[in-house]
PDB file of C-alpha atoms and ligand atoms in Angstrom:
ATOM      1  CA  UNK A 568      24.481 -35.626  13.291  1.00 43.00           C
ATOM      2  CA  UNK A 569      22.594 -32.346  12.930  1.00 44.00           C
ATOM      3  CA  UNK A 570      21.534 -30.524  16.118  1.00 44.00           C
ATOM      4  CA  UNK A 571      17.867 -31.004  17.180  1.00 46.00           C
ATOM      5  CA  UNK A 572      17.116 -27.324  16.720  1.00 43.00           C
ATOM      6  CA  UNK A 573      15.087 -25.799  13.891  1.00 47.00           C
ATOM      7  CA  UNK A 574      17.013 -22.707  12.829  1.00 41.00           C
ATOM      8  CA  UNK A 575      14.499 -21.768  10.109  1.00 45.00           C
ATOM      9  CA  UNK A 576      13.175 -18.540  11.581  1.00 44.00           C
ATOM     10  CA  UNK A 577      10.347 -17.029   9.565  1.00 47.00           C
ATOM     11  CA  UNK A 578       9.332 -13.355   9.736  1.00 42.00           C
ATOM     12  CA  UNK A 579       5.815 -14.211  10.889  1.00 45.00           C
ATOM     13  CA  UNK A 580       7.164 -16.488  13.624  1.00 44.00           C
ATOM     14  CA  UNK A 581       9.590 -13.811  14.715  1.00 39.00           C
ATOM     15  CA  UNK A 582       6.865 -11.164  14.940  1.00 41.00           C
ATOM     16  CA  UNK A 583       4.564 -13.502  16.845  1.00 46.00           C
ATOM     17  CA  UNK A 584       7.421 -14.314  19.165  1.00 41.00           C
ATOM     18  CA  UNK A 585       8.123 -10.613  19.675  1.00 39.00           C
ATOM     19  CA  UNK A 586       4.460  -9.933  20.501  1.00 40.00           C
ATOM     20  CA  UNK A 587       4.455 -12.817  22.961  1.00 37.00           C
ATOM     21  CA  UNK A 588       7.602 -11.537  24.656  1.00 31.00           C
ATOM     22  CA  UNK A 589       6.033  -8.076  24.977  1.00 34.00           C
ATOM     23  CA  UNK A 590       2.832  -9.508  26.461  1.00 34.00           C
ATOM     24  CA  UNK A 591       4.655 -11.708  28.942  1.00 33.00           C
ATOM     25  CA  UNK A 592       6.927  -8.829  29.878  1.00 32.00           C
ATOM     26  CA  UNK A 593       3.902  -6.679  30.758  1.00 35.00           C
ATOM     27  CA  UNK A 594       2.306  -9.556  32.675  1.00 34.00           C
ATOM     28  CA  UNK A 595       5.383 -10.048  34.802  1.00 35.00           C
ATOM     29  CA  UNK A 596       5.084  -6.435  35.925  1.00 37.00           C
ATOM     30  CA  UNK A 597       1.896  -7.231  37.842  1.00 36.00           C
ATOM     31  CA  UNK A 598      -1.390  -6.692  35.987  1.00 40.00           C
ATOM     32  CA  UNK A 599      -1.559  -9.839  33.857  1.00 42.00           C
ATOM     33  CA  UNK A 600      -5.286  -9.620  32.966  1.00 42.00           C
ATOM     34  CA  UNK A 601      -5.007  -6.028  31.745  1.00 44.00           C
ATOM     35  CA  UNK A 602      -1.869  -6.777  29.780  1.00 41.00           C
ATOM     36  CA  UNK A 603      -3.510  -9.785  28.118  1.00 43.00           C
ATOM     37  CA  UNK A 604      -6.583  -7.735  27.202  1.00 42.00           C
ATOM     38  CA  UNK A 605      -4.473  -4.943  25.684  1.00 43.00           C
ATOM     39  CA  UNK A 606      -2.499  -7.493  23.741  1.00 41.00           C
ATOM     40  CA  UNK A 607      -5.662  -8.986  22.241  1.00 44.00           C
ATOM     41  CA  UNK A 608      -7.222  -5.588  21.397  1.00 46.00           C
ATOM     42  CA  UNK A 609      -4.138  -4.170  19.741  1.00 49.00           C
ATOM     43  CA  UNK A 610      -4.190  -3.991  15.932  1.00 48.00           C
ATOM     44  CA  UNK A 611      -1.593  -6.169  14.244  1.00 54.00           C
ATOM     45  CA  UNK A 612       1.659  -4.306  13.895  1.00 61.00           C
ATOM     46  CA  UNK A 613       1.961  -2.391  10.620  1.00 57.00           C
ATOM     47  CA  UNK A 614      -1.678  -2.746   9.543  1.00 76.00           C
ATOM     48  CA  UNK A 615      -2.372   0.996   9.391  1.00 94.00           C
ATOM     49  CA  UNK A 616      -3.621   2.481   6.136  1.00 96.00           C
ATOM     50  CA  UNK A 617      -3.084   5.886   4.571  1.00 97.00           C
ATOM     51  CA  UNK A 618      -4.883   7.709   1.789  1.00 97.00           C
ATOM     52  CA  UNK A 619      -2.556   9.133  -0.838  1.00 97.00           C
ATOM     53  CA  UNK A 620      -3.162  11.313  -3.872  1.00 98.00           C
ATOM     54  CA  UNK A 621      -1.046  10.705  -6.927  1.00 97.00           C
ATOM     55  CA  UNK A 622      -1.009  11.903 -10.479  1.00 98.00           C
ATOM     56  CA  UNK A 623      -0.490   8.767 -12.539  1.00 98.00           C
ATOM     57  CA  UNK A 624       0.023   9.164 -16.262  1.00 98.00           C
ATOM     58  CA  UNK A 625      -1.613  12.586 -16.044  1.00 97.00           C
ATOM     59  CA  UNK A 626      -4.651  11.323 -14.180  1.00 98.00           C
ATOM     60  CA  UNK A 627      -5.421  12.242 -10.581  1.00 98.00           C
ATOM     61  CA  UNK A 628      -5.732   9.109  -8.456  1.00 97.00           C
ATOM     62  CA  UNK A 629      -6.580   8.709  -4.795  1.00 97.00           C
ATOM     63  CA  UNK A 630      -6.186   5.419  -3.010  1.00 95.00           C
ATOM     64  CA  UNK A 631      -6.126   4.078   0.500  1.00 97.00           C
ATOM     65  CA  UNK A 632      -3.356   1.579   0.986  1.00 96.00           C
ATOM     66  CA  UNK A 633      -1.730  -0.390   3.739  1.00 97.00           C
ATOM     67  CA  UNK A 634       1.359   1.568   4.761  1.00 96.00           C
ATOM     68  CA  UNK A 635       3.515  -1.398   3.789  1.00 96.00           C
ATOM     69  CA  UNK A 636       2.377  -1.460   0.157  1.00 98.00           C
ATOM     70  CA  UNK A 637       5.107  -0.599  -2.318  1.00 98.00           C
ATOM     71  CA  UNK A 638       4.563   1.808  -5.161  1.00 98.00           C
ATOM     72  CA  UNK A 639       4.963  -1.165  -7.495  1.00 98.00           C
ATOM     73  CA  UNK A 640       2.136  -3.091  -5.843  1.00 98.00           C
ATOM     74  CA  UNK A 641      -0.013   0.035  -5.665  1.00 98.00           C
ATOM     75  CA  UNK A 642       0.362   0.451  -9.421  1.00 98.00           C
ATOM     76  CA  UNK A 643      -0.201  -3.198 -10.248  1.00 98.00           C
ATOM     77  CA  UNK A 644      -2.718  -4.345  -7.632  1.00 97.00           C
ATOM     78  CA  UNK A 645      -4.620  -1.154  -6.792  1.00 96.00           C
ATOM     79  CA  UNK A 646      -4.587   0.681 -10.133  1.00 97.00           C
ATOM     80  CA  UNK A 647      -4.345  -2.316 -12.478  1.00 97.00           C
ATOM     81  CA  UNK A 648      -1.364  -0.742 -14.260  1.00 98.00           C
ATOM     82  CA  UNK A 649       0.369  -4.061 -14.824  1.00 98.00           C
ATOM     83  CA  UNK A 650       2.769  -2.803 -17.474  1.00 97.00           C
ATOM     84  CA  UNK A 651       5.268  -2.129 -14.697  1.00 98.00           C
ATOM     85  CA  UNK A 652       6.691  -5.559 -13.919  1.00 98.00           C
ATOM     86  CA  UNK A 653       7.742  -7.287 -10.738  1.00 98.00           C
ATOM     87  CA  UNK A 654      10.925  -9.251 -11.242  1.00 98.00           C
ATOM     88  CA  UNK A 655      12.998  -9.583  -8.082  1.00 98.00           C
ATOM     89  CA  UNK A 656      11.001  -7.250  -5.781  1.00 98.00           C
ATOM     90  CA  UNK A 657      14.377  -6.423  -4.205  1.00 96.00           C
ATOM     91  CA  UNK A 658      15.821  -3.612  -6.311  1.00 97.00           C
ATOM     92  CA  UNK A 659      18.084  -5.864  -8.319  1.00 97.00           C
ATOM     93  CA  UNK A 660      16.539  -6.271 -11.764  1.00 98.00           C
ATOM     94  CA  UNK A 661      14.978  -2.963 -12.853  1.00 98.00           C
ATOM     95  CA  UNK A 662      11.793  -4.573 -14.182  1.00 98.00           C
ATOM     96  CA  UNK A 663       9.745  -2.266 -11.956  1.00 98.00           C
ATOM     97  CA  UNK A 664      11.321   0.961 -13.231  1.00 98.00           C
ATOM     98  CA  UNK A 665       8.951   3.887 -13.567  1.00 98.00           C
ATOM     99  CA  UNK A 666       9.426   7.613 -13.250  1.00 98.00           C
ATOM    100  CA  UNK A 667       8.433   9.745 -10.281  1.00 98.00           C
ATOM    101  CA  UNK A 668       8.592  13.507 -10.700  1.00 98.00           C
ATOM    102  CA  UNK A 669      10.750  12.955 -13.762  1.00 96.00           C
ATOM    103  CA  UNK A 670      13.311  10.662 -12.115  1.00 96.00           C
ATOM    104  CA  UNK A 671      13.531   6.929 -12.778  1.00 97.00           C
ATOM    105  CA  UNK A 672      13.176   4.767  -9.705  1.00 98.00           C
ATOM    106  CA  UNK A 673      12.758   1.123  -8.770  1.00 98.00           C
ATOM    107  CA  UNK A 674       9.148   1.184  -7.659  1.00 98.00           C
ATOM    108  CA  UNK A 675       9.583  -2.043  -5.644  1.00 98.00           C
ATOM    109  CA  UNK A 676      11.899  -0.177  -3.267  1.00 98.00           C
ATOM    110  CA  UNK A 677       9.533   2.673  -2.522  1.00 98.00           C
ATOM    111  CA  UNK A 678       6.402   2.709  -0.396  1.00 98.00           C
ATOM    112  CA  UNK A 679       3.254   4.130  -1.973  1.00 98.00           C
ATOM    113  CA  UNK A 680       2.610   6.337   1.057  1.00 97.00           C
ATOM    114  CA  UNK A 681       5.887   8.148   0.357  1.00 97.00           C
ATOM    115  CA  UNK A 682       4.471   9.506  -2.892  1.00 98.00           C
ATOM    116  CA  UNK A 683       1.548  11.628  -1.811  1.00 98.00           C
ATOM    117  CA  UNK A 684       1.325  14.485  -4.305  1.00 98.00           C
ATOM    118  CA  UNK A 685       3.879  12.983  -6.686  1.00 98.00           C
ATOM    119  CA  UNK A 686       3.637  12.580 -10.444  1.00 98.00           C
ATOM    120  CA  UNK A 687       4.153   9.018 -11.570  1.00 98.00           C
ATOM    121  CA  UNK A 688       4.590   7.862 -15.136  1.00 98.00           C
ATOM    122  CA  UNK A 689       4.377   4.215 -16.149  1.00 98.00           C
ATOM    123  CA  UNK A 690       4.830   2.478 -19.465  1.00 98.00           C
ATOM    124  CA  UNK A 691       1.087   2.861 -20.086  1.00 97.00           C
ATOM    125  CA  UNK A 692       1.525   6.634 -20.024  1.00 97.00           C
ATOM    126  CA  UNK A 693       4.223   7.050 -22.634  1.00 96.00           C
ATOM    127  CA  UNK A 694       2.571   5.602 -25.719  1.00 94.00           C
ATOM    128  CA  UNK A 695      -0.030   3.312 -27.234  1.00 93.00           C
ATOM    129  CA  UNK A 696       0.285   0.662 -29.961  1.00 92.00           C
ATOM    130  CA  UNK A 697      -1.063   3.280 -32.367  1.00 94.00           C
ATOM    131  CA  UNK A 698       1.067   6.182 -31.151  1.00 96.00           C
ATOM    132  CA  UNK A 699       4.256   4.758 -29.756  1.00 97.00           C
ATOM    133  CA  UNK A 700       6.969   6.699 -28.005  1.00 98.00           C
ATOM    134  CA  UNK A 701      10.139   6.883 -30.164  1.00 98.00           C
ATOM    135  CA  UNK A 702      11.914   4.557 -27.725  1.00 98.00           C
ATOM    136  CA  UNK A 703       9.134   1.995 -28.040  1.00 98.00           C
ATOM    137  CA  UNK A 704       9.394   2.213 -31.826  1.00 98.00           C
ATOM    138  CA  UNK A 705      13.167   1.775 -31.656  1.00 98.00           C
ATOM    139  CA  UNK A 706      12.839  -1.312 -29.445  1.00 98.00           C
ATOM    140  CA  UNK A 707      10.452  -2.846 -31.985  1.00 98.00           C
ATOM    141  CA  UNK A 708      12.640  -1.932 -34.960  1.00 98.00           C
ATOM    142  CA  UNK A 709      15.798  -3.281 -33.310  1.00 98.00           C
ATOM    143  CA  UNK A 710      14.276  -6.418 -31.740  1.00 98.00           C
ATOM    144  CA  UNK A 711      15.178  -5.023 -28.328  1.00 98.00           C
ATOM    145  CA  UNK A 712      13.354  -7.821 -26.528  1.00 97.00           C
ATOM    146  CA  UNK A 713      12.545 -11.501 -26.595  1.00 97.00           C
ATOM    147  CA  UNK A 714      10.067 -12.482 -23.868  1.00 98.00           C
ATOM    148  CA  UNK A 715       9.408  -8.793 -23.186  1.00 98.00           C
ATOM    149  CA  UNK A 716       9.187  -9.064 -19.404  1.00 98.00           C
ATOM    150  CA  UNK A 717      11.998  -6.608 -18.746  1.00 98.00           C
ATOM    151  CA  UNK A 718      11.030  -4.325 -21.620  1.00 98.00           C
ATOM    152  CA  UNK A 719       8.798  -1.755 -19.864  1.00 98.00           C
ATOM    153  CA  UNK A 720      11.553  -1.123 -17.330  1.00 98.00           C
ATOM    154  CA  UNK A 721      14.210  -1.056 -20.053  1.00 98.00           C
ATOM    155  CA  UNK A 722      12.252   1.523 -22.040  1.00 98.00           C
ATOM    156  CA  UNK A 723      11.564   3.670 -18.997  1.00 98.00           C
ATOM    157  CA  UNK A 724      15.249   3.663 -18.088  1.00 98.00           C
ATOM    158  CA  UNK A 725      16.409   4.161 -21.672  1.00 98.00           C
ATOM    159  CA  UNK A 726      14.372   7.338 -22.103  1.00 98.00           C
ATOM    160  CA  UNK A 727      15.849   8.756 -18.920  1.00 97.00           C
ATOM    161  CA  UNK A 728      19.402   7.659 -19.779  1.00 96.00           C
ATOM    162  CA  UNK A 729      19.429   9.886 -22.837  1.00 95.00           C
ATOM    163  CA  UNK A 730      18.076  12.798 -20.796  1.00 95.00           C
ATOM    164  CA  UNK A 731      20.654  12.200 -18.056  1.00 93.00           C
ATOM    165  CA  UNK A 732      23.554  12.157 -20.516  1.00 91.00           C
ATOM    166  CA  UNK A 733      22.335  15.307 -22.239  1.00 90.00           C
ATOM    167  CA  UNK A 734      21.936  16.984 -18.835  1.00 89.00           C
ATOM    168  CA  UNK A 735      25.601  16.202 -18.095  1.00 86.00           C
ATOM    169  CA  UNK A 736      24.910  13.998 -15.106  1.00 86.00           C
ATOM    170  CA  UNK A 737      28.149  12.026 -14.592  1.00 82.00           C
ATOM    171  CA  UNK A 738      28.367   8.255 -14.340  1.00 81.00           C
ATOM    172  CA  UNK A 739      31.073   5.834 -13.262  1.00 74.00           C
ATOM    173  CA  UNK A 740      32.528   5.748 -16.763  1.00 75.00           C
ATOM    174  CA  UNK A 741      32.752   9.508 -16.943  1.00 65.00           C
ATOM    175  CA  UNK A 742      36.422  10.323 -16.437  1.00 61.00           C
ATOM    176  CA  UNK A 743      36.704  14.103 -16.563  1.00 61.00           C
ATOM    177  CA  UNK A 744      33.647  15.407 -14.726  1.00 59.00           C
ATOM    178  CA  UNK A 745      33.978  18.782 -16.413  1.00 62.00           C
ATOM    179  CA  UNK A 746      33.998  17.344 -19.931  1.00 65.00           C
ATOM    180  CA  UNK A 747      30.877  17.018 -22.022  1.00 71.00           C
ATOM    181  CA  UNK A 748      29.526  13.483 -21.748  1.00 77.00           C
ATOM    182  CA  UNK A 749      29.262  11.664 -25.039  1.00 83.00           C
ATOM    183  CA  UNK A 750      26.566   9.135 -25.803  1.00 89.00           C
ATOM    184  CA  UNK A 751      28.856   6.151 -26.199  1.00 92.00           C
ATOM    185  CA  UNK A 752      28.159   2.430 -25.952  1.00 95.00           C
ATOM    186  CA  UNK A 753      30.037   2.307 -22.634  1.00 94.00           C
ATOM    187  CA  UNK A 754      28.072   5.236 -21.254  1.00 94.00           C
ATOM    188  CA  UNK A 755      24.743   3.698 -22.216  1.00 96.00           C
ATOM    189  CA  UNK A 756      25.691   0.239 -20.921  1.00 96.00           C
ATOM    190  CA  UNK A 757      26.802   1.684 -17.590  1.00 95.00           C
ATOM    191  CA  UNK A 758      23.646   3.696 -17.103  1.00 96.00           C
ATOM    192  CA  UNK A 759      21.441   0.771 -18.147  1.00 97.00           C
ATOM    193  CA  UNK A 760      23.270  -1.684 -15.890  1.00 97.00           C
ATOM    194  CA  UNK A 761      20.444  -1.655 -13.349  1.00 97.00           C
ATOM    195  CA  UNK A 762      18.081  -3.182 -15.878  1.00 98.00           C
ATOM    196  CA  UNK A 763      18.656  -6.899 -16.250  1.00 98.00           C
ATOM    197  CA  UNK A 764      17.449  -8.853 -19.285  1.00 98.00           C
ATOM    198  CA  UNK A 765      17.345 -12.582 -18.701  1.00 97.00           C
ATOM    199  CA  UNK A 766      16.885 -13.154 -22.430  1.00 98.00           C
ATOM    200  CA  UNK A 767      20.167 -11.362 -23.048  1.00 97.00           C
ATOM    201  CA  UNK A 768      18.834  -8.876 -25.587  1.00 98.00           C
ATOM    202  CA  UNK A 769      21.461  -6.341 -24.547  1.00 98.00           C
ATOM    203  CA  UNK A 770      23.027  -5.763 -27.969  1.00 98.00           C
ATOM    204  CA  UNK A 771      19.656  -4.939 -29.491  1.00 98.00           C
ATOM    205  CA  UNK A 772      18.616  -2.797 -26.539  1.00 98.00           C
ATOM    206  CA  UNK A 773      21.827  -0.826 -27.008  1.00 98.00           C
ATOM    207  CA  UNK A 774      21.082  -0.462 -30.707  1.00 98.00           C
ATOM    208  CA  UNK A 775      17.596   0.841 -29.951  1.00 98.00           C
ATOM    209  CA  UNK A 776      18.837   3.450 -27.490  1.00 98.00           C
ATOM    210  CA  UNK A 777      21.612   4.530 -29.838  1.00 97.00           C
ATOM    211  CA  UNK A 778      19.098   4.931 -32.659  1.00 97.00           C
ATOM    212  CA  UNK A 779      16.915   7.231 -30.565  1.00 97.00           C
ATOM    213  CA  UNK A 780      19.918   9.238 -29.385  1.00 95.00           C
ATOM    214  CA  UNK A 781      21.089   9.725 -32.971  1.00 94.00           C
ATOM    215  CA  UNK A 782      17.602  10.636 -34.178  1.00 93.00           C
ATOM    216  CA  UNK A 783      17.341  13.273 -31.474  1.00 89.00           C
ATOM    217  CA  UNK A 784      20.833  14.683 -32.045  1.00 82.00           C
TER     218      UNK A 784
HETATM  219 FE1  FES B1830      12.125  -3.914  -8.612  1.00 67.21          FE
HETATM  220 FE2  FES B1830      13.436  -6.046  -9.547  1.00 67.21          FE
HETATM  221  S1  FES B1830      11.289  -5.799  -9.235  1.00 67.21           S
HETATM  222  S2  FES B1830      14.224  -4.057  -9.113  1.00 67.21           S
HETATM  223 FE1  FES B1831      13.117 -11.367 -21.758  1.00 67.21          FE
HETATM  224 FE2  FES B1831      14.458  -9.111 -21.317  1.00 67.21          FE
HETATM  225  S1  FES B1831      13.374  -9.678 -23.097  1.00 67.21           S
HETATM  226  S2  FES B1831      13.975 -10.651 -19.897  1.00 67.21           S
END
């Protein structure tokens, strides 16, 4: 027989419980009316906002966001740049990949307020249907997608992977750290391993990246 205790603790319940404990703790120290009043007047924890300035796809943007808003949600919900996708929202799928100051990051793992003054590039900034980036063209030519949900993140990562290899940044498959890193299938697969494709278009994604690398050689 299961114990008569509900172990399903939710974050909201926990926070409310914490606030209640704090209020009762203050009350037990003597001034219960004052403590209750302060508890009621206090803003909900974490509701502060901050104004941040970003350069997004070459355009200066200023927005005021709740401090808890991720860069991903700022892009999608506040700037309507929905090309950057939300898959897991936990740093596990790579769908939210964009570049910040030239480095690829998982935007779901980064708070918008951390990027004041930064330069952000999303999939909308690298090409249009009329003037596609070479990596976008290669993905089309090699059928590097099926449903397309992971594709913006794949393309963002793929462009950086080639740059990272050419810059000699080592990976786990790099044996001799002093040797020049070759653009091999293993090297590309390793560096793209943070971008998951549920449709399993990996072979074609690899072909697209290889094509761009060879064209640029
Ligand atoms: Fe960011 Fe999955 S949505 S890694
Ligand atoms: Fe569907 Fe990658 S193309 S998840």
